[in-house]
mmCIF file with all atom_site columns, C-alpha atoms in Angstrom:
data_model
loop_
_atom_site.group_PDB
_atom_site.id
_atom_site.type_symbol
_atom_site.label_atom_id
_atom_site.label_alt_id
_atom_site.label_comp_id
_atom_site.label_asym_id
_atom_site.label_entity_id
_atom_site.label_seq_id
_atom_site.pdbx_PDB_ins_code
_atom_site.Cartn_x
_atom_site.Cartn_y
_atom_site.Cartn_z
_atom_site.occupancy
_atom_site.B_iso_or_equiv
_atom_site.pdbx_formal_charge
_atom_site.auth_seq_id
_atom_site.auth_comp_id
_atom_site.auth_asym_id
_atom_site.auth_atom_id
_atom_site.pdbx_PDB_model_num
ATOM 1   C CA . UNK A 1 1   ? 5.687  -3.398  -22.357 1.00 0.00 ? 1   UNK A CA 1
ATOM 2   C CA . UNK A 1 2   ? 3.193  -0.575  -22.217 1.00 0.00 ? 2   UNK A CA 1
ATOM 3   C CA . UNK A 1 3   ? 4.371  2.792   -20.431 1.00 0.00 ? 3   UNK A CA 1
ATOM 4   C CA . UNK A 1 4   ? 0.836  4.088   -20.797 1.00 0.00 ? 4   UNK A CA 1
ATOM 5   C CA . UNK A 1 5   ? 0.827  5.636   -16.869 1.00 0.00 ? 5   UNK A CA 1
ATOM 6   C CA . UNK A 1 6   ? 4.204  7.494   -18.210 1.00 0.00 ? 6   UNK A CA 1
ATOM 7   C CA . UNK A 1 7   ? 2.617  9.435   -21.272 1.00 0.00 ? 7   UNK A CA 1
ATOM 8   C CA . UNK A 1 8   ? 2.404  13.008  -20.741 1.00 0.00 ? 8   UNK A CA 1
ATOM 9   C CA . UNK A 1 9   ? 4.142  13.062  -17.207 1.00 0.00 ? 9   UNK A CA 1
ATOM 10  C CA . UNK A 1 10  ? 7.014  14.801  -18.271 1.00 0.00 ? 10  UNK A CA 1
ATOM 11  C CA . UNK A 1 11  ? 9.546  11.920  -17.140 1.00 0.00 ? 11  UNK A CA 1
ATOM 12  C CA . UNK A 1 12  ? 12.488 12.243  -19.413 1.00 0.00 ? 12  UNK A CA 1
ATOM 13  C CA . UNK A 1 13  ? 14.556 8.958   -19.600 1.00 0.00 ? 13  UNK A CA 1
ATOM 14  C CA . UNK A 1 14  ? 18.776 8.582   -18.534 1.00 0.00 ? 14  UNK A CA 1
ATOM 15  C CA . UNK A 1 15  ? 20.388 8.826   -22.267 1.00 0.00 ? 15  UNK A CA 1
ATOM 16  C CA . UNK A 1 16  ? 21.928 4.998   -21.359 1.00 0.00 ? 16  UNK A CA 1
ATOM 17  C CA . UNK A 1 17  ? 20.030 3.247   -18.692 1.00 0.00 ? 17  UNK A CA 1
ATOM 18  C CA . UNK A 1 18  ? 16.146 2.317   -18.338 1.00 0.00 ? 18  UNK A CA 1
ATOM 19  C CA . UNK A 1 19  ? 15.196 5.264   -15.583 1.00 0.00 ? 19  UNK A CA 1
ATOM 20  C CA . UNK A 1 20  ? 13.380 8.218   -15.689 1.00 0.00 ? 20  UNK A CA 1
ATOM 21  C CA . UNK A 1 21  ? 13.360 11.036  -13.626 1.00 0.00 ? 21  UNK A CA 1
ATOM 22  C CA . UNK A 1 22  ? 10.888 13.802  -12.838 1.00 0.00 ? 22  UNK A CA 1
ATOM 23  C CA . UNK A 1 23  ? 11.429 17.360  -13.307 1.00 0.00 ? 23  UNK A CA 1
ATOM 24  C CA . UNK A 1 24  ? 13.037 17.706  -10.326 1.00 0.00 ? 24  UNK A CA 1
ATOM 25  C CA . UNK A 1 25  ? 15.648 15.258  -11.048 1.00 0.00 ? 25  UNK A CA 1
ATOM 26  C CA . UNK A 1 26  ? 14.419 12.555  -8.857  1.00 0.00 ? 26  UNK A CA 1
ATOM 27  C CA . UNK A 1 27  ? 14.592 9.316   -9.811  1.00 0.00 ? 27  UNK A CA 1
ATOM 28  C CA . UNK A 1 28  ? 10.640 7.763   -9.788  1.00 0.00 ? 28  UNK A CA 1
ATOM 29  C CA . UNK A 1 29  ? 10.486 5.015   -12.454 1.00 0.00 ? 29  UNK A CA 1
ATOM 30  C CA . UNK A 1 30  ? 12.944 1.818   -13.365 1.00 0.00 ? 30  UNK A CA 1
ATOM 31  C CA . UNK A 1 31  ? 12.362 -0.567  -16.282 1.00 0.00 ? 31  UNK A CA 1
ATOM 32  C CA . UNK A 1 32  ? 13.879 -3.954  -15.173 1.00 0.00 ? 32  UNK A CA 1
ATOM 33  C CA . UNK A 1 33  ? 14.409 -7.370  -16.995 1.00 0.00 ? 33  UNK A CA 1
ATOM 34  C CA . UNK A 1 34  ? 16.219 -10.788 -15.629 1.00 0.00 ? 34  UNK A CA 1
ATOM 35  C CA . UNK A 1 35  ? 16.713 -14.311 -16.947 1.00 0.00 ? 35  UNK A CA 1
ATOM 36  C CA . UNK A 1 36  ? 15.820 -17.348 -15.435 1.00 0.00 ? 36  UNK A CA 1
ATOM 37  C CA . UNK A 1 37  ? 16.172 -21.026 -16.634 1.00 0.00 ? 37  UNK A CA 1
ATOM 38  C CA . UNK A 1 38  ? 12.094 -21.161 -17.168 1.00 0.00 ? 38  UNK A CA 1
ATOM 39  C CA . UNK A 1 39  ? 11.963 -17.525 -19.026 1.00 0.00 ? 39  UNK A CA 1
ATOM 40  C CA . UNK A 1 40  ? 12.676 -14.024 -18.676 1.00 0.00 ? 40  UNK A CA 1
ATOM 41  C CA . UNK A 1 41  ? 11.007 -11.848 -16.390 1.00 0.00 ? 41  UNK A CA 1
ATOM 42  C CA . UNK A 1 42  ? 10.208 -7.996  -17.225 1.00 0.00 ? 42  UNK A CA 1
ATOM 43  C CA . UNK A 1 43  ? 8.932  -5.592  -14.296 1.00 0.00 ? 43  UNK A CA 1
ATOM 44  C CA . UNK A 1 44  ? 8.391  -1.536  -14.119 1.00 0.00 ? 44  UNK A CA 1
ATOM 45  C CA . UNK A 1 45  ? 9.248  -0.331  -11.140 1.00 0.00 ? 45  UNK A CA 1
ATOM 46  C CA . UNK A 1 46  ? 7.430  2.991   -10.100 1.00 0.00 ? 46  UNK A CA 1
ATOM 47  C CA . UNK A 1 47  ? 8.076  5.040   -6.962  1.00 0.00 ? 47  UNK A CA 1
ATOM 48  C CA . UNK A 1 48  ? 5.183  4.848   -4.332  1.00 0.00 ? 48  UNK A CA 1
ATOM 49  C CA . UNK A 1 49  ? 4.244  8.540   -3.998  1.00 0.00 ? 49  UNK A CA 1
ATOM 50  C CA . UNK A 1 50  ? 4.570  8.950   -7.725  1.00 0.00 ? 50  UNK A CA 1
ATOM 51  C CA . UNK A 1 51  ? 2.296  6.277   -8.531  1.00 0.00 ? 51  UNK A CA 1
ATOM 52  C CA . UNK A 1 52  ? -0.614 7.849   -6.754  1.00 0.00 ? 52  UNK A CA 1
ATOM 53  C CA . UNK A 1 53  ? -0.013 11.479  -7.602  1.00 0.00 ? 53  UNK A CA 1
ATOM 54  C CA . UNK A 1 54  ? 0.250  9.859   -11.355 1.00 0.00 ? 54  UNK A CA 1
ATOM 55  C CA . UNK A 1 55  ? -2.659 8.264   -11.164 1.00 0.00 ? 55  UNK A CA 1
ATOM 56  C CA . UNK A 1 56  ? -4.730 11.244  -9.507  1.00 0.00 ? 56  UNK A CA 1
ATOM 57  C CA . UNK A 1 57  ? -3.844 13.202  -12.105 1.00 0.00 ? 57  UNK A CA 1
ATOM 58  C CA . UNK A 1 58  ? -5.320 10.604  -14.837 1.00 0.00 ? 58  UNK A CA 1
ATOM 59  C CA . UNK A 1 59  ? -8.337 10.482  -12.615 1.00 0.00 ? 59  UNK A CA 1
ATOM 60  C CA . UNK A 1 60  ? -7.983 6.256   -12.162 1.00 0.00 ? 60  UNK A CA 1
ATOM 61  C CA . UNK A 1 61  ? -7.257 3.602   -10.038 1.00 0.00 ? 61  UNK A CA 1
ATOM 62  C CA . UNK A 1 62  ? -5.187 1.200   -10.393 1.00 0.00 ? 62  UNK A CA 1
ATOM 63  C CA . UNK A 1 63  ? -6.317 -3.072  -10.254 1.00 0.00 ? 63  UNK A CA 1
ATOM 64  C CA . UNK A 1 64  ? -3.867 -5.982  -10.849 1.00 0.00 ? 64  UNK A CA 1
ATOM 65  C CA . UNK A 1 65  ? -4.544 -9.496  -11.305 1.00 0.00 ? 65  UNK A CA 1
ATOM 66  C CA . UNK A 1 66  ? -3.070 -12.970 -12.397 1.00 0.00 ? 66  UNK A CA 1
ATOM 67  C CA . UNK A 1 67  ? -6.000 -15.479 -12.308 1.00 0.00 ? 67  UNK A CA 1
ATOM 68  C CA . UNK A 1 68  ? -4.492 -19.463 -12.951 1.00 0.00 ? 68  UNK A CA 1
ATOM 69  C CA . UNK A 1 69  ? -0.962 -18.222 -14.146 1.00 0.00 ? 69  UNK A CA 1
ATOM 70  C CA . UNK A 1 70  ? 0.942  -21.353 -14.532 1.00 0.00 ? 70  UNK A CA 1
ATOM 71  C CA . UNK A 1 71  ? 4.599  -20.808 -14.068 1.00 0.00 ? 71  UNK A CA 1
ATOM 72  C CA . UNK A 1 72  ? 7.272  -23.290 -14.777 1.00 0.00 ? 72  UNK A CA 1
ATOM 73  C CA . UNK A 1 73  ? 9.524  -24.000 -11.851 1.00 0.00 ? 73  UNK A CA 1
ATOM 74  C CA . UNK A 1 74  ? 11.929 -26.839 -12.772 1.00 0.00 ? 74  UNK A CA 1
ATOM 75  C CA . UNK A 1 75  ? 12.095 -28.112 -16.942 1.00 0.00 ? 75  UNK A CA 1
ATOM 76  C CA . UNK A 1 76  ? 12.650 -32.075 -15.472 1.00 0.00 ? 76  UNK A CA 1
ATOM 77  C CA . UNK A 1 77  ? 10.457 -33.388 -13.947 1.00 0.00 ? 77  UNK A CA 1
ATOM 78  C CA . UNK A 1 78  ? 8.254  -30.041 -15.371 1.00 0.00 ? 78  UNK A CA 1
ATOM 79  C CA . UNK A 1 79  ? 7.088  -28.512 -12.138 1.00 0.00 ? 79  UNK A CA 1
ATOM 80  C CA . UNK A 1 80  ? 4.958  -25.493 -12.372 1.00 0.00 ? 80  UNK A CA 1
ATOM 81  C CA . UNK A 1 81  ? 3.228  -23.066 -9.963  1.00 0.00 ? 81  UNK A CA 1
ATOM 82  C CA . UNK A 1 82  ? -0.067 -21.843 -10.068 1.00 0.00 ? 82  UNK A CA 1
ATOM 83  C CA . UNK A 1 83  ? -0.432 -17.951 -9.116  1.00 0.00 ? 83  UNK A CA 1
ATOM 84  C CA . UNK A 1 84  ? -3.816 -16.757 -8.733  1.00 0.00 ? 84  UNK A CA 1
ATOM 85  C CA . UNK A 1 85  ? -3.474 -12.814 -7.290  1.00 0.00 ? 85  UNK A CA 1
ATOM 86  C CA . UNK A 1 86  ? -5.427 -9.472  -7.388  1.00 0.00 ? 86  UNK A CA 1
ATOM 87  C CA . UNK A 1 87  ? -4.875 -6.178  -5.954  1.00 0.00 ? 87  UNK A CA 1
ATOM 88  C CA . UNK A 1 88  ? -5.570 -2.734  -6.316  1.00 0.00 ? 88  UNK A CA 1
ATOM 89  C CA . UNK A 1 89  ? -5.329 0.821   -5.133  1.00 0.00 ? 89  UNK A CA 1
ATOM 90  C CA . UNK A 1 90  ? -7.662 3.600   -4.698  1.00 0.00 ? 90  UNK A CA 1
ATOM 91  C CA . UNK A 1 91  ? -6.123 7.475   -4.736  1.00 0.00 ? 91  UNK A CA 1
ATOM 92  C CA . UNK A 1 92  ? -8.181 8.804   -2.654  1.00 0.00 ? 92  UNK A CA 1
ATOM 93  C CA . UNK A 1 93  ? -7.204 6.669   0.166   1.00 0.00 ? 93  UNK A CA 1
ATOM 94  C CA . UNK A 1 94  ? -4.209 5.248   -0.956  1.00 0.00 ? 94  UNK A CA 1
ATOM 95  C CA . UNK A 1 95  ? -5.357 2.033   0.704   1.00 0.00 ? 95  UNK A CA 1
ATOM 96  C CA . UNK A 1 96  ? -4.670 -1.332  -1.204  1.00 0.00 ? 96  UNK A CA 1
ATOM 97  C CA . UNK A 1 97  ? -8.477 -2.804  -2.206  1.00 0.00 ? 97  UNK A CA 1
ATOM 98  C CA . UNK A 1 98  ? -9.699 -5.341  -0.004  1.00 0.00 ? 98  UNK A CA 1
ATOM 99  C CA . UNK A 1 99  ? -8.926 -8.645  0.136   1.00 0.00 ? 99  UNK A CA 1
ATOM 100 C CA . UNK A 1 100 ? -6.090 -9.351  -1.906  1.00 0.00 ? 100 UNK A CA 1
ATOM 101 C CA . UNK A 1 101 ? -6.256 -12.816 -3.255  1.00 0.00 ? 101 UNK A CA 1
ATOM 102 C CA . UNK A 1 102 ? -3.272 -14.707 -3.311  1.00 0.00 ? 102 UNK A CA 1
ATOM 103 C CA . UNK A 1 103 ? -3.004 -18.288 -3.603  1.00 0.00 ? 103 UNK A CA 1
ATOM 104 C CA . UNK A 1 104 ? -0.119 -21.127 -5.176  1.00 0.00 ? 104 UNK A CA 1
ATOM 105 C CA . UNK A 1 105 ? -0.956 -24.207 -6.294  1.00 0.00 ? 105 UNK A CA 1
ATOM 106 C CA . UNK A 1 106 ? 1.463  -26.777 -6.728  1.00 0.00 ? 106 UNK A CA 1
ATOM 107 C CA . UNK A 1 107 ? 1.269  -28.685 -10.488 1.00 0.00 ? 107 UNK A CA 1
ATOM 108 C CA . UNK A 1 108 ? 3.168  -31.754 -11.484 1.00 0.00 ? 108 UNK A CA 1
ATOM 109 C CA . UNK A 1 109 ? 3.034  -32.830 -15.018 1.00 0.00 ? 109 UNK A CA 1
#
């Protein structure tokens, strides 16, 4: 996992557990794993307000999207899901980019 948006913020990480907290002790960023039967699932988890004042500071946006993701749902019969999604956020307005795709299509193989 890249921490890329965390490089020269001056975030310093617990000593045991996967947060970091800002200078003032506040706790703005959370790495977070989980298993499920089809795979394991990593996410960073980034408070709101430090998101944008992170990303005004590198002078960028910030655009996500999954285009024809196929996720397994069951392993028999193999069901999988579809996820097509993209997003995005502008610091200046702090307004999610408009529209957000999201669909799910249903695959049976």
């Amino acid at each position: 996992m890249s921490y890329w948006l965390m490089d020269g913020a001056s975030l310093r990480q617990h000593p045991s557990r996967p947060f970091w907290y800002d200078t003032n002790g506040t706790h703005q960023v959370q790495h977070r794993t989980h298993s499920r039967p089809t795979g394991k699932v990593s996410n960073l988890l980034v408070a709101e307000d430090w998101l944008f004042e992170r990303l005004s500071a590198l002078g960028t946006g910030l655009v996500q999207g999954i285009l024809g993701e196929g996720q397994p749902v069951t392993t028999e019969p193999r069901t999988w899901q579809e996820f097509s999604q993209a997003a995005g956020a502008r610091t200046n307005t702090r307004t999610m980019i408009t529209p957000r795709i999201s669909t799910v299509r249903n695959n049976y193989h």
